[in-house]
Amino acid sequence: MISNLPFVYEALPMRVLFGVGTRSSARDEALRLGMSRVLILCGPAHEGVAGEISRELGDLHAGTYAGARMHTPVEVTEQALALARERRCDGIVAIGGGSATGLAKALALRTDLPQIVLPTTYAGSEMTPILGETKGGVKTTQRSAKVLPETVIYDVDLSMDLPVHLSGVSGINAIAHSVEALYARDANPIVAVLALESIRALVNALPAICADPHDRAARTGALYGAWLAGICLGAVGMSLHHKLCHTLGGSFDMPHAETHAVVLPHALAYNAPAIPEVMARLRDALGVDDVPAALYNLNRAIGAPRGLRELGMPEDGIDRCVELAVANPYWNPRPLERAQLHALLTRAYLGDAPSIDLSVNQGAGS
């Protein structure tokens, strides 16, 4: 049954290559996009893969910047931008997770250079026209067609060596994109189908990866689920969960995927009273009675951090996060209330189980 009428669905223009060994297509894709002087972007962990890609690119390779960092600090972008200008680059190939993708987008915003992204995690940001940047301890986000990558190359082989811990929290991060897409203000039936398929794929794959990191079928399922989650993230707006995670990441330089993993069960529990139809669809899709509890238990099963204090958040940061969240809020199906947000963040900080407030009236907020 289609309940969210009327709706608008806008497909984003992007080319996706998905398979095993697909990174060998990097040179062909660069030539297709008219690149002749390519800048490779990565973090320190992916310099080896960057070297392989540079050899694949051959004479198209003009330079490599290996300093990508979480939350896309503006000062890092300025360093990479200086190298791009020095080497007269006309295209970007980014290899890695959200840090490398974010840096590529930041450069594209400033230069309009075409991008090819090769994800190595389940972040999903490669599928979106969204850029989050951090300056002075504050993370801000914007949507712009200029930052949307032209090509994304998903190669299952690039995810096979992703450590089990990072696989798990990166996958939960992707689940968060799909969960929030289900109750977005601009939700639509197409995105809902993709979101539920994504959640099922990831919930099935992540425990299997934890049990056997070399399970290629599980790795393929997780990458598939992450791709779909990225489509959802790029197609509709996000809500409370993403606002809290962006605030925490920008204010306290906390690890991106781990923060999403910890916060998701609590943010969903906060919104649950206002989204009964979504909660029913999630219960059916996952075969559970309590979805926030199931996500909390999934975190435990994959070895995610129990609470925000394990990630280095100071206890007095709860108040700051609440104020930032309500000062410039994202749309949310339930109104943002300081006391309830403080309770949510306190549970997330301590690592307690999520709690649904059954006394809250159903309805939409802002």
Coordinates of C-alpha atoms in Angstrom, one line a residue:
M1 CA 0.0 0.0 0.0
I2 CA 1.3 3.5 -0.9
S3 CA 0.6 5.8 2.0
N4 CA 2.9 8.8 1.4
L5 CA 1.0 10.6 -1.3
P6 CA 1.7 12.8 -3.2
F7 CA 5.4 12.2 -3.6
V8 CA 8.3 13.4 -5.7
Y9 CA 11.2 11.1 -6.8
E10 CA 14.2 12.5 -8.6
A11 CA 16.9 10.1 -9.8
L12 CA 20.5 11.4 -9.5
P13 CA 22.7 11.3 -12.7
M14 CA 25.5 8.9 -11.9
R15 CA 27.2 5.9 -13.4
V16 CA 27.8 2.9 -11.1
L17 CA 30.0 -0.1 -11.8
F18 CA 29.5 -3.0 -9.3
G19 CA 31.3 -6.3 -9.2
V20 CA 34.6 -8.0 -8.5
G21 CA 37.8 -6.6 -9.9
T22 CA 36.0 -3.6 -11.2
R23 CA 38.8 -1.2 -10.1
S24 CA 40.6 -2.1 -13.3
S25 CA 38.0 0.1 -15.0
A26 CA 39.5 3.3 -13.4
R27 CA 41.5 4.3 -16.5
D28 CA 38.7 3.6 -18.9
E29 CA 36.3 5.7 -16.8
A30 CA 38.9 8.5 -16.5
L31 CA 39.2 8.6 -20.3
R32 CA 35.5 8.5 -20.7
L33 CA 35.2 11.6 -18.5
G34 CA 37.9 13.4 -20.5
M35 CA 40.5 13.3 -17.7
S36 CA 44.1 13.7 -18.7
R37 CA 45.8 14.8 -15.4
V38 CA 44.3 12.8 -12.5
L39 CA 44.7 13.6 -8.8
I40 CA 44.3 10.5 -6.5
L41 CA 42.9 11.2 -3.1
C42 CA 43.1 8.7 -0.2
G43 CA 44.0 8.4 3.5
P44 CA 47.2 6.9 4.8
A45 CA 45.5 3.5 5.1
H46 CA 44.9 3.3 1.3
E47 CA 48.2 4.4 -0.1
G48 CA 49.0 0.9 -1.3
V49 CA 45.7 0.7 -3.3
A50 CA 46.4 4.2 -4.5
G51 CA 49.7 3.1 -5.8
E52 CA 47.9 0.3 -7.7
I53 CA 45.4 2.7 -9.2
S54 CA 48.2 5.1 -10.2
R55 CA 49.9 2.4 -12.1
E56 CA 46.5 1.5 -13.7
L57 CA 46.1 5.1 -14.7
G58 CA 49.6 5.3 -16.2
D59 CA 50.3 8.6 -17.9
L60 CA 47.0 10.0 -16.7
H61 CA 48.3 10.1 -13.1
A62 CA 49.4 13.6 -12.1
G63 CA 49.7 13.3 -8.3
T64 CA 48.5 11.7 -5.1
Y65 CA 47.3 13.4 -1.9
A66 CA 47.1 10.9 1.0
G67 CA 46.0 13.2 3.8
A68 CA 42.2 12.7 3.8
R69 CA 40.7 13.0 7.3
M70 CA 37.4 12.4 9.0
H71 CA 34.8 15.2 8.9
T72 CA 36.6 16.9 5.9
P73 CA 38.5 19.7 7.8
V74 CA 38.7 22.8 5.6
E75 CA 42.5 23.1 6.2
V76 CA 42.9 19.6 4.6
T77 CA 40.8 20.6 1.6
E78 CA 43.0 23.7 1.1
Q79 CA 46.2 21.5 1.1
A80 CA 44.7 19.1 -1.5
L81 CA 43.4 22.0 -3.5
A82 CA 46.9 23.6 -3.7
L83 CA 48.3 20.3 -5.0
A84 CA 45.6 20.0 -7.6
R85 CA 46.3 23.5 -8.9
E86 CA 50.1 22.9 -8.8
R87 CA 49.7 19.7 -10.9
R88 CA 47.1 21.3 -13.2
C89 CA 44.7 18.4 -12.5
D90 CA 41.5 18.0 -14.5
G91 CA 40.0 15.1 -12.6
I92 CA 39.8 13.3 -9.3
V93 CA 40.0 9.6 -8.3
A94 CA 39.1 9.0 -4.6
I95 CA 39.9 5.7 -2.8
G96 CA 38.6 5.0 0.6
G97 CA 35.7 5.6 2.9
G98 CA 33.8 8.8 3.8
S99 CA 36.9 10.8 4.5
A100 CA 38.3 10.4 0.9
T101 CA 34.9 10.8 -0.6
G102 CA 34.3 14.0 1.4
L103 CA 37.6 15.4 0.3
A104 CA 36.9 14.7 -3.3
K105 CA 33.5 16.4 -3.0
A106 CA 35.1 19.4 -1.3
L107 CA 37.5 19.8 -4.2
A108 CA 34.7 19.4 -6.7
L109 CA 32.7 22.1 -5.0
R110 CA 35.5 24.5 -5.4
T111 CA 36.8 23.5 -8.9
D112 CA 33.9 21.5 -10.6
L113 CA 36.4 18.7 -11.4
P114 CA 34.8 15.4 -12.3
Q115 CA 35.1 12.6 -9.7
I116 CA 35.5 8.8 -9.8
V117 CA 35.1 7.3 -6.3
L118 CA 36.2 3.8 -5.3
P119 CA 34.6 3.0 -1.9
T120 CA 36.4 0.7 0.5
T121 CA 33.8 0.9 3.3
Y122 CA 30.0 0.9 3.6
A123 CA 29.7 4.7 4.1
G124 CA 27.4 5.4 1.2
S125 CA 28.3 9.1 0.9
E126 CA 29.6 8.4 -2.6
M127 CA 26.1 8.2 -3.8
T128 CA 25.0 11.6 -2.6
P129 CA 25.1 15.3 -3.5
I130 CA 25.8 16.1 0.2
L131 CA 29.0 17.5 1.6
G132 CA 29.8 17.9 5.3
E133 CA 32.8 20.1 6.2
T134 CA 34.3 21.0 9.5
K135 CA 35.7 24.4 10.4
G136 CA 36.5 25.7 13.9
G137 CA 35.0 22.6 15.6
V138 CA 31.6 23.0 13.8
K139 CA 30.4 20.7 11.1
T140 CA 28.0 22.0 8.5
T141 CA 26.4 20.2 5.5
Q142 CA 25.1 21.4 2.2
R143 CA 23.6 19.8 -0.9
S144 CA 25.0 20.7 -4.3
A145 CA 24.9 18.9 -7.7
K146 CA 28.5 20.0 -8.1
V147 CA 29.7 17.5 -5.5
L148 CA 27.9 14.5 -6.9
P149 CA 30.5 12.0 -8.2
E150 CA 30.2 11.2 -11.9
T151 CA 31.2 7.5 -11.5
V152 CA 31.3 5.2 -8.5
I153 CA 33.2 1.9 -8.9
Y154 CA 32.2 -0.7 -6.3
D155 CA 34.7 -3.5 -6.2
V156 CA 34.0 -6.2 -3.6
D157 CA 37.7 -7.0 -3.5
L158 CA 38.4 -3.5 -2.0
S159 CA 36.2 -4.4 1.0
M160 CA 37.6 -7.8 1.7
D161 CA 40.4 -6.5 3.9
L162 CA 38.2 -4.0 5.8
P163 CA 38.7 -4.9 9.5
V164 CA 35.8 -6.7 11.1
H165 CA 35.3 -3.8 13.6
L166 CA 35.2 -1.2 10.8
S167 CA 33.0 -3.4 8.7
G168 CA 30.4 -3.6 11.4
V169 CA 30.2 0.1 12.4
S170 CA 30.4 1.2 8.7
G171 CA 27.5 -1.1 8.0
I172 CA 25.4 0.3 10.8
N173 CA 26.2 3.7 9.5
A174 CA 24.7 2.6 6.2
I175 CA 21.6 1.2 8.0
A176 CA 21.1 4.6 9.6
H177 CA 20.8 6.2 6.1
S178 CA 18.1 3.8 5.2
V179 CA 16.2 4.0 8.5
E180 CA 16.0 7.7 8.3
A181 CA 15.0 7.6 4.6
L182 CA 11.9 5.7 5.6
Y183 CA 10.5 8.6 7.7
A184 CA 12.0 11.6 5.8
R185 CA 9.7 14.5 5.1
D186 CA 10.2 13.9 1.4
A187 CA 10.0 10.1 1.6
N188 CA 8.6 8.2 -1.4
P189 CA 7.7 4.6 -2.3
I190 CA 10.8 4.1 -4.5
V191 CA 13.2 5.1 -1.7
A192 CA 11.2 3.0 0.8
V193 CA 11.7 -0.1 -1.2
L194 CA 15.4 0.5 -1.6
A195 CA 15.7 1.4 2.1
L196 CA 14.1 -1.9 3.3
E197 CA 16.1 -4.0 0.9
S198 CA 19.3 -2.2 2.1
I199 CA 18.5 -2.8 5.8
R200 CA 17.7 -6.5 5.2
A201 CA 20.9 -7.0 3.2
L202 CA 23.1 -5.3 5.8
V203 CA 21.5 -6.9 8.9
N204 CA 22.0 -10.3 7.3
A205 CA 25.6 -9.6 6.1
L206 CA 27.2 -7.9 9.1
P207 CA 27.1 -10.8 11.6
A208 CA 28.3 -13.2 8.8
I209 CA 31.3 -10.9 8.2
C210 CA 32.0 -10.9 11.9
A211 CA 32.0 -14.7 11.9
D212 CA 34.1 -15.0 8.8
P213 CA 35.7 -11.8 7.4
H214 CA 36.6 -13.6 4.2
D215 CA 33.0 -14.6 3.4
R216 CA 32.8 -13.1 -0.1
A217 CA 29.0 -13.6 -0.3
A218 CA 28.6 -11.6 2.9
R219 CA 30.9 -8.9 1.7
T220 CA 29.0 -8.6 -1.5
G221 CA 25.7 -8.4 0.4
A222 CA 27.1 -5.7 2.6
L223 CA 28.4 -3.6 -0.3
Y224 CA 25.1 -4.0 -2.1
G225 CA 23.2 -2.9 1.0
A226 CA 25.5 0.1 1.4
W227 CA 25.1 1.1 -2.2
L228 CA 21.3 1.1 -1.8
A229 CA 21.7 3.0 1.5
G230 CA 23.7 5.6 -0.3
I231 CA 21.0 6.1 -2.9
C232 CA 18.5 6.7 -0.1
L233 CA 20.8 9.2 1.6
G234 CA 21.2 11.1 -1.6
A235 CA 17.5 11.0 -2.6
V236 CA 15.8 12.4 0.6
G237 CA 16.5 14.5 3.6
M238 CA 17.8 13.2 6.9
S239 CA 16.5 13.9 10.4
L240 CA 17.5 13.7 14.1
H241 CA 20.0 10.9 13.9
H242 CA 22.2 12.5 11.3
K243 CA 21.9 15.9 13.0
L244 CA 23.2 14.5 16.3
C245 CA 26.0 12.5 14.6
H246 CA 27.1 15.6 12.6
T247 CA 27.1 17.7 15.8
L248 CA 29.0 15.1 17.8
G249 CA 31.6 14.5 15.0
G250 CA 32.2 18.2 14.3
S251 CA 32.3 19.3 18.0
F252 CA 34.4 16.4 19.5
D253 CA 36.2 15.0 16.4
M254 CA 34.6 11.6 17.1
P255 CA 34.9 8.7 14.7
H256 CA 32.1 8.9 12.1
A257 CA 30.9 5.3 11.7
E258 CA 31.2 4.4 15.4
T259 CA 29.2 7.5 16.4
H260 CA 26.4 6.5 14.0
A261 CA 26.4 3.0 15.3
V262 CA 26.0 4.1 18.9
V263 CA 23.4 6.8 18.3
L264 CA 21.1 5.0 15.8
P265 CA 19.1 2.8 18.2
H266 CA 18.5 5.8 20.5
A267 CA 17.5 8.2 17.8
L268 CA 15.1 5.6 16.3
A269 CA 13.6 5.0 19.8
Y270 CA 13.1 8.8 20.2
N271 CA 11.2 9.0 16.9
A272 CA 9.3 5.7 17.2
P273 CA 6.1 7.1 18.7
A274 CA 5.7 9.5 15.8
I275 CA 6.2 7.0 13.0
P276 CA 4.0 3.9 13.7
E277 CA 3.7 2.8 10.1
V278 CA 7.5 2.9 9.6
M279 CA 8.1 1.0 12.8
A280 CA 5.6 -1.7 11.6
R281 CA 7.4 -2.0 8.2
L282 CA 10.8 -2.3 10.0
R283 CA 9.4 -5.0 12.4
D284 CA 8.1 -7.0 9.4
A285 CA 11.4 -6.6 7.5
L286 CA 13.6 -7.7 10.3
G287 CA 11.2 -10.2 12.0
V288 CA 11.5 -8.6 15.4
D289 CA 9.1 -6.9 17.9
D290 CA 11.5 -4.2 19.1
V291 CA 13.5 -2.6 16.3
P292 CA 15.6 -0.2 18.4
A293 CA 16.5 -3.1 20.7
A294 CA 17.4 -5.3 17.8
L295 CA 19.7 -2.6 16.4
Y296 CA 21.3 -2.2 19.8
N297 CA 21.8 -5.9 20.0
L298 CA 23.3 -5.9 16.5
N299 CA 25.8 -3.4 17.7
R300 CA 26.7 -5.8 20.5
A301 CA 27.0 -8.7 18.1
I302 CA 29.4 -6.9 15.8
G303 CA 31.5 -5.5 18.6
A304 CA 30.6 -1.8 18.2
P305 CA 31.4 0.6 21.1
R306 CA 28.7 0.4 23.8
G307 CA 28.5 4.2 24.4
L308 CA 29.7 7.6 23.4
R309 CA 32.1 7.9 26.3
E310 CA 34.1 5.0 24.9
L311 CA 34.6 7.2 21.9
G312 CA 36.1 10.1 23.9
M313 CA 33.0 12.3 24.3
P314 CA 33.2 14.3 27.5
E315 CA 30.2 14.0 29.7
D316 CA 29.7 17.8 29.8
G317 CA 29.4 17.6 26.0
I318 CA 25.9 16.4 26.2
D319 CA 24.6 19.8 27.0
R320 CA 26.5 21.4 24.1
C321 CA 25.2 18.7 21.7
V322 CA 21.6 19.4 22.8
E323 CA 21.9 23.1 22.2
L324 CA 23.5 22.7 18.8
A325 CA 20.9 20.2 17.8
V326 CA 18.0 22.5 18.6
A327 CA 19.7 25.7 17.4
N328 CA 19.7 24.6 13.8
P329 CA 17.6 21.5 13.6
Y330 CA 16.9 19.2 10.7
W331 CA 13.3 18.4 10.0
N332 CA 12.2 15.6 12.3
P333 CA 8.9 13.6 12.6
R334 CA 8.8 14.3 16.4
P335 CA 9.5 17.8 17.8
L336 CA 12.9 18.2 19.4
E337 CA 12.6 18.6 23.1
R338 CA 15.6 19.5 25.2
A339 CA 14.9 17.3 28.2
Q340 CA 14.1 14.3 26.0
L341 CA 17.2 14.9 23.8
H342 CA 19.3 15.1 26.9
A343 CA 17.9 11.8 28.1
L344 CA 18.6 10.2 24.7
L345 CA 22.2 11.4 24.6
T346 CA 22.8 10.4 28.2
R347 CA 21.7 6.8 27.4
A348 CA 23.9 6.9 24.3
Y349 CA 26.8 8.2 26.4
L350 CA 26.5 5.6 29.1
G351 CA 25.8 2.7 26.6
D352 CA 22.4 1.9 28.1
A353 CA 19.7 0.2 26.0
P354 CA 17.3 2.5 24.0
S355 CA 14.0 3.5 25.5
I356 CA 10.8 4.3 23.7
D357 CA 8.5 6.8 25.4
L358 CA 5.1 5.4 24.9
S359 CA 3.4 8.4 26.5
V360 CA 4.3 10.6 23.4
N361 CA 1.4 11.5 21.1
Q362 CA 1.8 10.5 17.5
G363 CA 2.4 13.3 15.0
A364 CA 4.9 15.2 13.0
G365 CA 7.3 17.8 14.3
S366 CA 9.9 20.1 12.9

